[in-house]
Short mmCIF file of C-alpha atoms and ligand atoms in Angstrom, two decimals:
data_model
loop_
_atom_site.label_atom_id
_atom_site.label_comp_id
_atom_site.label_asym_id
_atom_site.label_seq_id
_atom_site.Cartn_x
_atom_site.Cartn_y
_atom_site.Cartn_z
CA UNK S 1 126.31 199.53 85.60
CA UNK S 2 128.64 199.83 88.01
CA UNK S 3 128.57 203.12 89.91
CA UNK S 4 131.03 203.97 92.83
CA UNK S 5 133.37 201.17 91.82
CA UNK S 6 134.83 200.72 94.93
CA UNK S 7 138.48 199.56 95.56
CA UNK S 8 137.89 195.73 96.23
CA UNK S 9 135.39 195.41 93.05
CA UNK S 10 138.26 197.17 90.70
CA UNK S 11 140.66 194.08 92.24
CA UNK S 12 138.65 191.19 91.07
CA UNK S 13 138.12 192.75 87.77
CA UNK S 14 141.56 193.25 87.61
CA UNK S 15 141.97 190.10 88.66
CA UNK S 16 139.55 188.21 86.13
CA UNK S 17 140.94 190.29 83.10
CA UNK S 18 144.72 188.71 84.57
CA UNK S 19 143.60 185.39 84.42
CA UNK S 20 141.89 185.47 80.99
CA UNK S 21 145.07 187.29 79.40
CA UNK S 22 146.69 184.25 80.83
CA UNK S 23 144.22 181.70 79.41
CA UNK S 24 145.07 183.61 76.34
CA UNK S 25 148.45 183.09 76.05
CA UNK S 26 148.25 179.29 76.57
CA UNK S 27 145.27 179.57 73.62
CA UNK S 28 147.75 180.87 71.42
CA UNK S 29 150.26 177.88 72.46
CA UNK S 30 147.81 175.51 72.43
CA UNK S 31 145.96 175.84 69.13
CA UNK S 32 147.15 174.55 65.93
CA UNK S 33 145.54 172.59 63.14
CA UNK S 34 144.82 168.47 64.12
CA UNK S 35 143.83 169.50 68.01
CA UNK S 36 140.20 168.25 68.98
CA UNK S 37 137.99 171.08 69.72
CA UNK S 38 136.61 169.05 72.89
CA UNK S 39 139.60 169.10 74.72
CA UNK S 40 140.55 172.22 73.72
CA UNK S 41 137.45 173.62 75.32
CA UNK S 42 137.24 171.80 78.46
CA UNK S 43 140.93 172.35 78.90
CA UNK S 44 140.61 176.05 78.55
CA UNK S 45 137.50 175.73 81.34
CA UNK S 46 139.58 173.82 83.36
CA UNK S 47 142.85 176.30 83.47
CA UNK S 48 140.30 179.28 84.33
CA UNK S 49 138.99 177.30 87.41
CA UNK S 50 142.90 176.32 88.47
CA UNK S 51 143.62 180.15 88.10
CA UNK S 52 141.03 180.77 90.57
CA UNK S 53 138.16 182.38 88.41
CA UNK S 54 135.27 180.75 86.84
CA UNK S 55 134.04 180.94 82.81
CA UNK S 56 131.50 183.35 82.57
CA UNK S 57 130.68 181.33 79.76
CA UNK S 58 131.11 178.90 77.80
CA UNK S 59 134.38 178.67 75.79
CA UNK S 60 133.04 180.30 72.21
CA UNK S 61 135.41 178.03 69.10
CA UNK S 62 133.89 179.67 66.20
CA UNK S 63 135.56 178.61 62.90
CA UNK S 64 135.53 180.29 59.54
CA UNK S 65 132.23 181.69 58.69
CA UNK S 66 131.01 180.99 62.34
CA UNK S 67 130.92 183.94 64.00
CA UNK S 68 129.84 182.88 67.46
CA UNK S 69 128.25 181.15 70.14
CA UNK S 70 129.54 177.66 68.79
CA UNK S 71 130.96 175.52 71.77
CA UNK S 72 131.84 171.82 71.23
CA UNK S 73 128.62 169.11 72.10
CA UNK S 74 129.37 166.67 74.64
CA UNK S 75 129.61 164.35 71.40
CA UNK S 76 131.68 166.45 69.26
CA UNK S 77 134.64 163.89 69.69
CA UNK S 78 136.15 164.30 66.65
CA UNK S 79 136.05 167.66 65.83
CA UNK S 80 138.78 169.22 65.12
CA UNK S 81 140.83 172.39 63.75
CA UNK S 82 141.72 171.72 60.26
CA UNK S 83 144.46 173.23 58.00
CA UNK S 84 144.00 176.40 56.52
CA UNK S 85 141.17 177.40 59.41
CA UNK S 86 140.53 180.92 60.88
CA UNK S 87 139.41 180.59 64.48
CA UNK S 88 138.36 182.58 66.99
CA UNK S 89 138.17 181.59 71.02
CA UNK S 90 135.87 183.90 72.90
CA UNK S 91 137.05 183.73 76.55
CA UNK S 92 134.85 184.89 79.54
CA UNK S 93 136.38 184.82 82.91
CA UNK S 94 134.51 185.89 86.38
CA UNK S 95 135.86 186.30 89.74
CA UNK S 96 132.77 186.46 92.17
CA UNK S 97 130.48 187.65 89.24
CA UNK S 98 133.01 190.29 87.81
CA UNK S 99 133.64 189.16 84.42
CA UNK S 100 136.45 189.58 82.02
CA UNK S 101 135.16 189.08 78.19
CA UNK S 102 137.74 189.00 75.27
CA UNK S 103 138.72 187.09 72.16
CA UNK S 104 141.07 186.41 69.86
CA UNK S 105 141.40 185.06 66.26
CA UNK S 106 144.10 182.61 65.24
CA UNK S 107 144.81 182.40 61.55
CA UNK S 108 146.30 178.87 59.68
CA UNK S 109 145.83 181.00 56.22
CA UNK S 110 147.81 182.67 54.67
CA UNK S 111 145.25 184.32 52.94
CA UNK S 112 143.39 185.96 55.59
CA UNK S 113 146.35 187.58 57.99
CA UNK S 114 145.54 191.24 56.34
CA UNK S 115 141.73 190.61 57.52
CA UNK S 116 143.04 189.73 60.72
CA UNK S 117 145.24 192.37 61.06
CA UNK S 118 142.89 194.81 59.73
CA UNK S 119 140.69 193.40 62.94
CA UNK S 120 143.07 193.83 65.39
CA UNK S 121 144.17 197.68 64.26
CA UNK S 122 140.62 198.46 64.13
CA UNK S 123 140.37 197.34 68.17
CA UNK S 124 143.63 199.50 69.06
CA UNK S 125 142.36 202.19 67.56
CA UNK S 126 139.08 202.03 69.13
CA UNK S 127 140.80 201.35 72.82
CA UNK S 128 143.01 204.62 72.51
CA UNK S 129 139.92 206.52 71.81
CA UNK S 130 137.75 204.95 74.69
CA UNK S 131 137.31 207.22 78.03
CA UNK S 132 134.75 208.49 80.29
CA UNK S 133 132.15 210.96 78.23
CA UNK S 134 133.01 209.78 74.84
CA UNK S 135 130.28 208.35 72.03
CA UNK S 136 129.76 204.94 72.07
CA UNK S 137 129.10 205.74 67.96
CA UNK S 138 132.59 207.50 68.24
CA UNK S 139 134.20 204.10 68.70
CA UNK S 140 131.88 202.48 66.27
CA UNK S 141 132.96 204.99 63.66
CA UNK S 142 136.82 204.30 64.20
CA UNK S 143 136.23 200.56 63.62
CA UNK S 144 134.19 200.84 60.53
CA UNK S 145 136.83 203.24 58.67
CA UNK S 146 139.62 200.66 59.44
CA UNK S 147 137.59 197.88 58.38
CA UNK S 148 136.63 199.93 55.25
CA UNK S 149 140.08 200.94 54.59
CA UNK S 150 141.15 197.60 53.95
CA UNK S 151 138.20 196.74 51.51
CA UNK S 152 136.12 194.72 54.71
CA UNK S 153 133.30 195.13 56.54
CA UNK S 154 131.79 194.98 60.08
CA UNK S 155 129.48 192.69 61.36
CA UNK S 156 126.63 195.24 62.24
CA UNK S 157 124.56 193.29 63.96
CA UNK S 158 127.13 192.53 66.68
CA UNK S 159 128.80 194.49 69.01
CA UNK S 160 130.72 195.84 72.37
CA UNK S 161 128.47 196.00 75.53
CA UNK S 162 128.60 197.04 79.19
CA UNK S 163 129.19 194.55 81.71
CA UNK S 164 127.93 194.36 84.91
CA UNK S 165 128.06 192.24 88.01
CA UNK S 166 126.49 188.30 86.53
CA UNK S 167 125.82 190.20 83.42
CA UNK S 168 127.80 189.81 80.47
CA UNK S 169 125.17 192.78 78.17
CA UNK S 170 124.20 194.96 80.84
CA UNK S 171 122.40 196.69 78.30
CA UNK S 172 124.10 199.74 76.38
CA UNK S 173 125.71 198.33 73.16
CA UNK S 174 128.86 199.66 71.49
CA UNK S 175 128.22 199.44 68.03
CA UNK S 176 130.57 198.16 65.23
CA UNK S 177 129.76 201.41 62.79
CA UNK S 178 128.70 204.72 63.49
CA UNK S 179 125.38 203.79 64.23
CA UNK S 180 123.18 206.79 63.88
CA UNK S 181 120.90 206.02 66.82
CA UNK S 182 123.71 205.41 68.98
CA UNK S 183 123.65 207.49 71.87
CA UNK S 184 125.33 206.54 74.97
CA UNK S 185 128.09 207.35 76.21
CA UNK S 186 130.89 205.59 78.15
CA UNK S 187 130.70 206.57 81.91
CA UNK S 188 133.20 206.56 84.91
CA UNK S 189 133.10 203.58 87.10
CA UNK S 190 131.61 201.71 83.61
CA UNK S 191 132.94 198.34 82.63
CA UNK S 192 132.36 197.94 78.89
CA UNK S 193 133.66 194.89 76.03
CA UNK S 194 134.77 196.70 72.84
CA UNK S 195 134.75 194.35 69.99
CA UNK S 196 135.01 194.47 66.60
CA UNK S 197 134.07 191.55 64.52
CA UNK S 198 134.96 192.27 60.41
CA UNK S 199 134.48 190.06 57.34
CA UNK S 200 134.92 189.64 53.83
CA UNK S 201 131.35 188.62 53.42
CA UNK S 202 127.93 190.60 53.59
CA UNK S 203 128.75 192.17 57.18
CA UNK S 204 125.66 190.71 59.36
CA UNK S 205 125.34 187.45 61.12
CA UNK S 206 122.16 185.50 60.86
CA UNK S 207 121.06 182.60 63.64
CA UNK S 208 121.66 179.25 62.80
CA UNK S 209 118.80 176.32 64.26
CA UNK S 210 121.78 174.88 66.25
CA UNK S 211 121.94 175.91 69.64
CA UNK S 212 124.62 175.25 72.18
CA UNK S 213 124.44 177.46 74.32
CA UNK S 214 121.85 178.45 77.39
CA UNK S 215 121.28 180.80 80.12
CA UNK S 216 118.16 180.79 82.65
CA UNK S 217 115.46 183.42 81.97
CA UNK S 218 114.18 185.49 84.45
CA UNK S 219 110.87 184.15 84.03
CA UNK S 220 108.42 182.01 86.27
CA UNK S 221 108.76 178.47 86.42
CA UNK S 222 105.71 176.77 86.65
CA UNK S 223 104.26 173.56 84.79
CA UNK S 224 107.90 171.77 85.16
CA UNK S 225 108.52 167.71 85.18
CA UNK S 226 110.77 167.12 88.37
CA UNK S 227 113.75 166.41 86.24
CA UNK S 228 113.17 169.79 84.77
CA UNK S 229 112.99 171.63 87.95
CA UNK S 230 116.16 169.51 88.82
CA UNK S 231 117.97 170.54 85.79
CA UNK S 232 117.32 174.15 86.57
CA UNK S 233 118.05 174.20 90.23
CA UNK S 234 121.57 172.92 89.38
CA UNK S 235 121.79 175.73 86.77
CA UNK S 236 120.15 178.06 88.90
CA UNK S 237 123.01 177.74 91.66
CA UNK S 238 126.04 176.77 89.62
CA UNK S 239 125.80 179.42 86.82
CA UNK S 240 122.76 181.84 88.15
CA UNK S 241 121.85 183.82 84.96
CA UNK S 242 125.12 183.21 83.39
CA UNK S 243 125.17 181.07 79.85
CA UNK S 244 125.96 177.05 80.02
CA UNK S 245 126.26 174.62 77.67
CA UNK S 246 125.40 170.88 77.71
CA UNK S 247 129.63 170.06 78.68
CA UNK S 248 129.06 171.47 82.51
CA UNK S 249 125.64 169.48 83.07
CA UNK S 250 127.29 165.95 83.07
CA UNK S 251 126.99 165.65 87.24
CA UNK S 252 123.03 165.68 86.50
CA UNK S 253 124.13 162.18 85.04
CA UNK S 254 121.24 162.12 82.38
CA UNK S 255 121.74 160.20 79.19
CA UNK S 256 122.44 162.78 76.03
CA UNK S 257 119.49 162.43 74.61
CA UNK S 258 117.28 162.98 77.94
CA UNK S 259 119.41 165.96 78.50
CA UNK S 260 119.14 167.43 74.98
CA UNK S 261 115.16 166.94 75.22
CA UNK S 262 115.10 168.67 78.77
CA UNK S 263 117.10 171.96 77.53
CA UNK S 264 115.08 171.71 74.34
CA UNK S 265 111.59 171.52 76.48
CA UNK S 266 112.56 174.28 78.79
CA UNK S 267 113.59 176.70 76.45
CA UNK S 268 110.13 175.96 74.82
CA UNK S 269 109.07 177.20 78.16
CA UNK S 270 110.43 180.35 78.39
CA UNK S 271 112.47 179.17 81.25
CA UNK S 272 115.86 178.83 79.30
CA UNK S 273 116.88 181.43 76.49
CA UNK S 274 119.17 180.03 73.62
CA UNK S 275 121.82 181.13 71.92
CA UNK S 276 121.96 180.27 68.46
CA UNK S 277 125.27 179.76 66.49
CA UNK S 278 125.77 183.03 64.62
CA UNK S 279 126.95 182.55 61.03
CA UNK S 280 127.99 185.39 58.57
CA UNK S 281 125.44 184.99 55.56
CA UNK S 282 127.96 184.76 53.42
CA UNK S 283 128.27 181.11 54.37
CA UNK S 284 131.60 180.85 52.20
CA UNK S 285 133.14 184.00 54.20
CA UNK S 286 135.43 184.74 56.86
CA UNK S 287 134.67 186.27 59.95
CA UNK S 288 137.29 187.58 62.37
CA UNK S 289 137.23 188.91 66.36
CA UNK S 290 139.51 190.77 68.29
CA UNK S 291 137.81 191.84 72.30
CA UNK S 292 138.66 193.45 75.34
CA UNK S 293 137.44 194.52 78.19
CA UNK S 294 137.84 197.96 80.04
CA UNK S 295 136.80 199.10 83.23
CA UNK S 296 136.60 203.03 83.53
CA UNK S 297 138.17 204.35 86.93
CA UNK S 298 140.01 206.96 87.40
CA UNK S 299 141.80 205.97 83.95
CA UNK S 300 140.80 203.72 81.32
CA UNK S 301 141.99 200.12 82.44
CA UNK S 302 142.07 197.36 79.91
CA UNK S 303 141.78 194.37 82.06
CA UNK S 304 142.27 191.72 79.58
CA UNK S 305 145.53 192.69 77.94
CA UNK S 306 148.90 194.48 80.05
CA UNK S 307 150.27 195.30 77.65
CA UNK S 308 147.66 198.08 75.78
CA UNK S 309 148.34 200.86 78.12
CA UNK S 310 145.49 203.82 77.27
MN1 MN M 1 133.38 187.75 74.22
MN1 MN M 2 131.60 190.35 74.53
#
Protein backbone atom coordinates (compact mmCIF):
# COMPACT_ATOMS: atom_id res chain seq x y z
CA UNK A 1 0.00 0.00 0.00
CA UNK A 2 0.98 3.15 -0.67
CA UNK A 3 1.30 5.42 2.37
CA UNK A 4 2.44 9.16 2.15
CA UNK A 5 1.77 9.26 -1.57
CA UNK A 6 3.96 11.85 -2.31
CA UNK A 7 3.50 14.45 -5.14
CA UNK A 8 5.78 12.85 -7.92
CA UNK A 9 4.24 9.16 -7.29
CA UNK A 10 0.47 10.74 -7.68
CA UNK A 11 2.01 12.14 -11.33
CA UNK A 12 2.94 8.87 -12.82
CA UNK A 13 -0.20 7.32 -11.69
CA UNK A 14 -1.88 10.00 -13.13
CA UNK A 15 0.06 9.63 -15.84
CA UNK A 16 -0.36 5.72 -16.46
CA UNK A 17 -4.24 5.95 -15.88
CA UNK A 18 -3.89 8.95 -19.02
CA UNK A 19 -2.29 6.72 -21.21
CA UNK A 20 -4.50 3.64 -20.69
CA UNK A 21 -7.79 5.88 -21.09
CA UNK A 22 -6.05 6.66 -24.30
CA UNK A 23 -5.27 3.05 -25.30
CA UNK A 24 -8.90 2.79 -24.58
CA UNK A 25 -10.27 4.95 -26.86
CA UNK A 26 -8.28 3.59 -29.85
CA UNK A 27 -9.68 -0.12 -28.42
CA UNK A 28 -12.99 1.08 -28.96
CA UNK A 29 -11.94 2.33 -32.66
CA UNK A 30 -10.09 -0.45 -33.32
CA UNK A 31 -12.24 -3.47 -32.51
CA UNK A 32 -14.87 -4.81 -34.66
CA UNK A 33 -15.80 -8.27 -35.80
CA UNK A 34 -13.10 -9.91 -38.72
CA UNK A 35 -9.87 -8.16 -36.80
CA UNK A 36 -7.14 -10.83 -35.76
CA UNK A 37 -6.76 -10.98 -32.11
CA UNK A 38 -2.79 -11.10 -32.63
CA UNK A 39 -2.46 -7.87 -33.95
CA UNK A 40 -4.88 -6.47 -32.00
CA UNK A 41 -2.87 -7.38 -28.95
CA UNK A 42 0.53 -6.57 -29.93
CA UNK A 43 -0.76 -3.36 -31.39
CA UNK A 44 -2.36 -2.33 -28.18
CA UNK A 45 1.31 -3.28 -26.41
CA UNK A 46 2.91 -1.39 -28.83
CA UNK A 47 0.76 2.08 -28.51
CA UNK A 48 1.32 1.81 -24.54
CA UNK A 49 5.17 1.70 -25.07
CA UNK A 50 4.89 4.81 -27.84
CA UNK A 51 2.81 6.65 -25.09
CA UNK A 52 5.64 6.28 -22.85
CA UNK A 53 4.35 3.62 -20.26
CA UNK A 54 4.82 -0.03 -20.28
CA UNK A 55 1.86 -3.03 -20.01
CA UNK A 56 1.73 -4.11 -16.67
CA UNK A 57 0.49 -7.02 -18.29
CA UNK A 58 -0.37 -8.71 -20.82
CA UNK A 59 -3.24 -7.43 -23.03
CA UNK A 60 -6.33 -9.71 -21.44
CA UNK A 61 -8.97 -10.50 -25.03
CA UNK A 62 -11.42 -12.55 -23.24
CA UNK A 63 -14.41 -13.49 -25.46
CA UNK A 64 -17.85 -14.65 -24.51
CA UNK A 65 -17.81 -17.02 -21.69
CA UNK A 66 -14.01 -16.25 -21.12
CA UNK A 67 -13.75 -14.27 -18.39
CA UNK A 68 -10.02 -13.63 -18.22
CA UNK A 69 -6.49 -14.06 -18.45
CA UNK A 70 -6.77 -15.19 -22.23
CA UNK A 71 -4.01 -13.38 -24.37
CA UNK A 72 -3.37 -14.47 -28.00
CA UNK A 73 -0.32 -17.47 -28.41
CA UNK A 74 2.45 -16.51 -30.49
CA UNK A 75 0.55 -18.98 -33.00
CA UNK A 76 -2.86 -17.75 -32.65
CA UNK A 77 -2.67 -16.33 -36.32
CA UNK A 78 -5.95 -16.66 -37.20
CA UNK A 79 -7.91 -15.86 -34.45
CA UNK A 80 -10.18 -13.58 -34.71
CA UNK A 81 -13.36 -11.55 -33.36
CA UNK A 82 -16.36 -13.01 -34.87
CA UNK A 83 -19.90 -11.58 -35.39
CA UNK A 84 -22.19 -11.47 -32.70
CA UNK A 85 -19.05 -11.64 -29.96
CA UNK A 86 -18.94 -9.95 -26.48
CA UNK A 87 -15.38 -8.98 -25.66
CA UNK A 88 -13.65 -7.64 -23.11
CA UNK A 89 -9.83 -6.01 -23.28
CA UNK A 90 -8.26 -5.81 -19.87
CA UNK A 91 -5.62 -3.04 -20.14
CA UNK A 92 -2.71 -2.62 -17.59
CA UNK A 93 -0.48 0.30 -18.02
CA UNK A 94 2.73 1.18 -15.65
CA UNK A 95 4.84 4.15 -15.58
CA UNK A 96 8.02 3.21 -13.45
CA UNK A 97 6.02 0.40 -11.63
CA UNK A 98 2.80 2.56 -10.99
CA UNK A 99 0.17 0.77 -12.73
CA UNK A 100 -3.10 1.75 -14.21
CA UNK A 101 -5.59 -1.47 -14.46
CA UNK A 102 -9.01 -1.14 -16.30
CA UNK A 103 -11.24 -2.82 -18.84
CA UNK A 104 -13.82 -2.57 -20.98
CA UNK A 105 -16.42 -4.79 -22.77
CA UNK A 106 -17.38 -4.28 -26.40
CA UNK A 107 -20.65 -5.81 -27.45
CA UNK A 108 -21.43 -7.09 -31.44
CA UNK A 109 -24.95 -8.46 -29.88
CA UNK A 110 -27.67 -7.15 -29.77
CA UNK A 111 -28.74 -9.34 -27.26
CA UNK A 112 -26.44 -8.67 -24.53
CA UNK A 113 -26.23 -4.53 -24.45
CA UNK A 114 -28.72 -4.58 -21.18
CA UNK A 115 -25.99 -7.04 -19.51
CA UNK A 116 -23.50 -4.69 -20.51
CA UNK A 117 -25.11 -1.83 -19.44
CA UNK A 118 -26.23 -3.35 -16.33
CA UNK A 119 -22.15 -3.81 -15.89
CA UNK A 120 -21.21 -0.56 -16.48
CA UNK A 121 -24.09 1.17 -14.02
CA UNK A 122 -23.09 -1.24 -11.47
CA UNK A 123 -19.20 0.30 -11.73
CA UNK A 124 -20.58 4.06 -11.55
CA UNK A 125 -22.38 3.36 -8.84
CA UNK A 126 -19.72 1.69 -6.99
CA UNK A 127 -17.05 4.69 -7.98
CA UNK A 128 -19.45 7.46 -6.49
CA UNK A 129 -19.56 5.52 -3.34
CA UNK A 130 -15.70 4.83 -3.10
CA UNK A 131 -13.62 7.19 -0.51
CA UNK A 132 -11.23 6.98 2.22
CA UNK A 133 -12.88 4.91 5.39
CA UNK A 134 -15.59 3.27 3.49
CA UNK A 135 -16.29 -0.83 3.38
CA UNK A 136 -14.73 -2.55 0.82
CA UNK A 137 -18.20 -4.93 1.29
CA UNK A 138 -20.03 -1.48 0.92
CA UNK A 139 -18.96 -1.37 -2.72
CA UNK A 140 -19.44 -5.04 -3.15
CA UNK A 141 -23.02 -4.64 -1.99
CA UNK A 142 -23.82 -1.74 -4.56
CA UNK A 143 -22.61 -3.97 -7.44
CA UNK A 144 -24.49 -7.03 -6.54
CA UNK A 145 -28.01 -5.12 -6.20
CA UNK A 146 -27.47 -3.64 -9.74
CA UNK A 147 -26.47 -6.81 -11.11
CA UNK A 148 -29.50 -8.40 -9.32
CA UNK A 149 -31.80 -5.78 -10.41
CA UNK A 150 -31.46 -6.64 -13.85
CA UNK A 151 -32.00 -10.49 -13.32
CA UNK A 152 -27.72 -11.12 -13.45
CA UNK A 153 -25.24 -12.08 -11.36
CA UNK A 154 -21.64 -11.38 -10.19
CA UNK A 155 -18.79 -13.31 -10.68
CA UNK A 156 -17.91 -13.97 -6.92
CA UNK A 157 -14.91 -15.36 -7.19
CA UNK A 158 -13.36 -12.27 -8.84
CA UNK A 159 -12.84 -9.02 -7.78
CA UNK A 160 -11.32 -5.24 -7.23
CA UNK A 161 -7.87 -5.17 -5.46
CA UNK A 162 -5.27 -2.70 -4.16
CA UNK A 163 -2.44 -1.89 -6.22
CA UNK A 164 0.80 -1.19 -5.27
CA UNK A 165 4.16 -0.27 -6.68
CA UNK A 166 5.07 -3.78 -9.33
CA UNK A 167 2.01 -5.20 -7.80
CA UNK A 168 -1.08 -5.45 -9.59
CA UNK A 169 -3.12 -7.49 -6.01
CA UNK A 170 -1.36 -5.92 -3.32
CA UNK A 171 -3.44 -7.95 -1.26
CA UNK A 172 -6.90 -6.51 0.11
CA UNK A 173 -9.66 -7.58 -2.36
CA UNK A 174 -12.81 -5.60 -3.17
CA UNK A 175 -15.35 -8.02 -3.48
CA UNK A 176 -18.11 -8.28 -6.19
CA UNK A 177 -21.09 -8.91 -3.38
CA UNK A 178 -21.37 -8.03 0.04
CA UNK A 179 -19.09 -10.47 1.15
CA UNK A 180 -19.69 -11.12 4.78
CA UNK A 181 -16.04 -11.55 5.76
CA UNK A 182 -15.11 -8.53 4.04
CA UNK A 183 -13.49 -6.22 6.20
CA UNK A 184 -11.19 -3.66 4.92
CA UNK A 185 -11.56 -0.62 4.29
CA UNK A 186 -10.36 1.81 1.58
CA UNK A 187 -7.54 4.08 3.01
CA UNK A 188 -6.02 7.54 2.07
CA UNK A 189 -2.99 7.47 -0.05
CA UNK A 190 -4.58 3.75 -1.29
CA UNK A 191 -4.62 2.89 -4.94
CA UNK A 192 -7.35 0.30 -5.48
CA UNK A 193 -9.06 -1.46 -9.10
CA UNK A 194 -12.86 -1.63 -8.62
CA UNK A 195 -14.31 -4.10 -10.96
CA UNK A 196 -17.28 -5.67 -11.45
CA UNK A 197 -17.51 -8.64 -13.67
CA UNK A 198 -21.56 -9.89 -14.10
CA UNK A 199 -23.08 -12.77 -16.10
CA UNK A 200 -26.01 -14.49 -17.17
CA UNK A 201 -24.55 -17.78 -16.16
CA UNK A 202 -23.83 -19.46 -12.65
CA UNK A 203 -21.78 -16.30 -11.30
CA UNK A 204 -18.17 -18.02 -10.56
CA UNK A 205 -15.31 -18.60 -12.86
CA UNK A 206 -13.52 -21.88 -12.82
CA UNK A 207 -9.65 -22.35 -14.27
CA UNK A 208 -9.28 -23.67 -17.49
CA UNK A 209 -5.80 -26.17 -18.20
CA UNK A 210 -4.75 -23.45 -20.73
CA UNK A 211 -2.39 -21.10 -19.50
CA UNK A 212 -1.07 -18.00 -21.14
CA UNK A 213 -0.08 -16.12 -18.91
CA UNK A 214 3.11 -16.02 -16.28
CA UNK A 215 4.70 -14.06 -13.65
CA UNK A 216 8.04 -15.03 -11.64
CA UNK A 217 7.51 -16.38 -8.09
CA UNK A 218 9.27 -15.19 -5.35
CA UNK A 219 10.75 -18.42 -4.74
CA UNK A 220 14.40 -19.89 -4.90
CA UNK A 221 15.77 -20.94 -8.02
CA UNK A 222 17.83 -23.77 -7.77
CA UNK A 223 18.10 -27.11 -9.92
CA UNK A 224 17.67 -24.90 -13.31
CA UNK A 225 19.02 -26.02 -17.03
CA UNK A 226 21.03 -22.86 -18.28
CA UNK A 227 18.35 -22.06 -20.76
CA UNK A 228 16.04 -21.95 -17.84
CA UNK A 229 18.05 -19.65 -15.78
CA UNK A 230 18.35 -17.65 -19.13
CA UNK A 231 14.71 -17.53 -19.65
CA UNK A 232 14.21 -16.17 -16.18
CA UNK A 233 16.96 -13.64 -16.04
CA UNK A 234 15.36 -11.98 -19.11
CA UNK A 235 12.01 -12.10 -17.24
CA UNK A 236 13.52 -11.27 -14.14
CA UNK A 237 14.82 -7.78 -15.56
CA UNK A 238 12.31 -6.99 -18.26
CA UNK A 239 9.04 -7.64 -16.31
CA UNK A 240 10.40 -8.24 -12.48
CA UNK A 241 7.33 -9.85 -10.78
CA UNK A 242 4.98 -8.49 -13.26
CA UNK A 243 2.84 -11.19 -15.54
CA UNK A 244 4.23 -12.09 -19.30
CA UNK A 245 3.10 -14.08 -21.80
CA UNK A 246 4.93 -16.17 -24.44
CA UNK A 247 4.39 -12.81 -27.26
CA UNK A 248 7.25 -10.64 -25.27
CA UNK A 249 9.84 -13.67 -25.01
CA UNK A 250 10.57 -13.83 -28.84
CA UNK A 251 14.28 -11.93 -28.36
CA UNK A 252 15.21 -15.27 -26.32
CA UNK A 253 14.91 -16.61 -30.02
CA UNK A 254 13.86 -20.22 -28.88
CA UNK A 255 11.76 -22.32 -31.18
CA UNK A 256 7.84 -22.47 -29.84
CA UNK A 257 7.96 -25.57 -28.74
CA UNK A 258 11.38 -25.22 -26.65
CA UNK A 259 9.85 -22.16 -25.22
CA UNK A 260 6.46 -23.67 -24.34
CA UNK A 261 8.41 -26.71 -22.57
CA UNK A 262 10.72 -24.17 -20.62
CA UNK A 263 7.62 -22.04 -19.13
CA UNK A 264 5.86 -25.36 -18.68
CA UNK A 265 9.09 -26.90 -16.68
CA UNK A 266 9.56 -23.85 -14.58
CA UNK A 267 6.26 -23.38 -13.44
CA UNK A 268 6.56 -27.13 -12.42
CA UNK A 269 9.26 -25.64 -10.36
CA UNK A 270 7.70 -23.26 -8.44
CA UNK A 271 9.74 -20.67 -10.12
CA UNK A 272 6.91 -19.31 -12.49
CA UNK A 273 3.16 -19.04 -11.26
CA UNK A 274 0.41 -19.42 -14.04
CA UNK A 275 -2.48 -17.92 -14.77
CA UNK A 276 -5.08 -20.01 -16.04
CA UNK A 277 -7.82 -18.79 -18.50
CA UNK A 278 -10.85 -18.14 -16.30
CA UNK A 279 -14.11 -19.37 -17.82
CA UNK A 280 -17.68 -18.79 -16.35
CA UNK A 281 -19.03 -22.47 -15.72
CA UNK A 282 -21.72 -21.83 -17.55
CA UNK A 283 -19.63 -22.52 -20.64
CA UNK A 284 -22.64 -21.30 -22.93
CA UNK A 285 -22.81 -17.84 -20.86
CA UNK A 286 -21.77 -14.41 -21.11
CA UNK A 287 -19.50 -12.72 -19.01
CA UNK A 288 -19.03 -8.95 -18.99
CA UNK A 289 -16.19 -6.33 -17.31
CA UNK A 290 -16.21 -2.86 -16.72
CA UNK A 291 -12.62 -1.56 -14.38
CA UNK A 292 -11.04 1.34 -13.08
CA UNK A 293 -8.61 2.37 -11.14
CA UNK A 294 -8.55 5.02 -8.24
CA UNK A 295 -5.93 6.40 -6.30
CA UNK A 296 -7.13 7.95 -2.88
CA UNK A 297 -5.43 11.47 -2.15
CA UNK A 298 -6.78 14.13 -0.91
CA UNK A 299 -9.97 13.22 -3.16
CA UNK A 300 -10.89 10.18 -4.86
CA UNK A 301 -9.03 10.26 -8.34
CA UNK A 302 -10.10 7.87 -11.03
CA UNK A 303 -7.03 7.63 -13.07
CA UNK A 304 -8.25 5.62 -15.88
CA UNK A 305 -11.28 7.57 -17.04
CA UNK A 306 -11.54 11.91 -17.06
CA UNK A 307 -14.40 11.98 -17.45
CA UNK A 308 -16.01 10.11 -13.98
CA UNK A 309 -15.42 12.97 -11.72
CA UNK A 310 -16.15 11.55 -7.83
MN1 LIG B 1 -7.67 -5.45 -15.15
MN1 LIG C 1 -7.73 -5.59 -11.98
Amino acid sequence: MVVNMDEEVVRKYIKAGDIAWRVKKSVINAIRPGIKLLKLANDIENLIRDLGGEPAFPINVSINSVAAHKTPLLDDTNLIINEGDVIKVDIGVHVEGYIADTALTLCFNDRYLGLVEACSEALEKALSMVGAGVKFSHIGKVIDETARKYSFRTIRNLGGHSLDRYEIHSGEVIPNYADPLSFGKFKKGGVYAIEPFLSNGKGYVVESKEVDIYALSRGKYKGLTNQELSLISYVSNRFKTLPFCERWLEELGLDLIKLRTTLKELAVKNVLRQYPVLNEALSTSIVVQFEETVIIADGVIVITNPNIKT
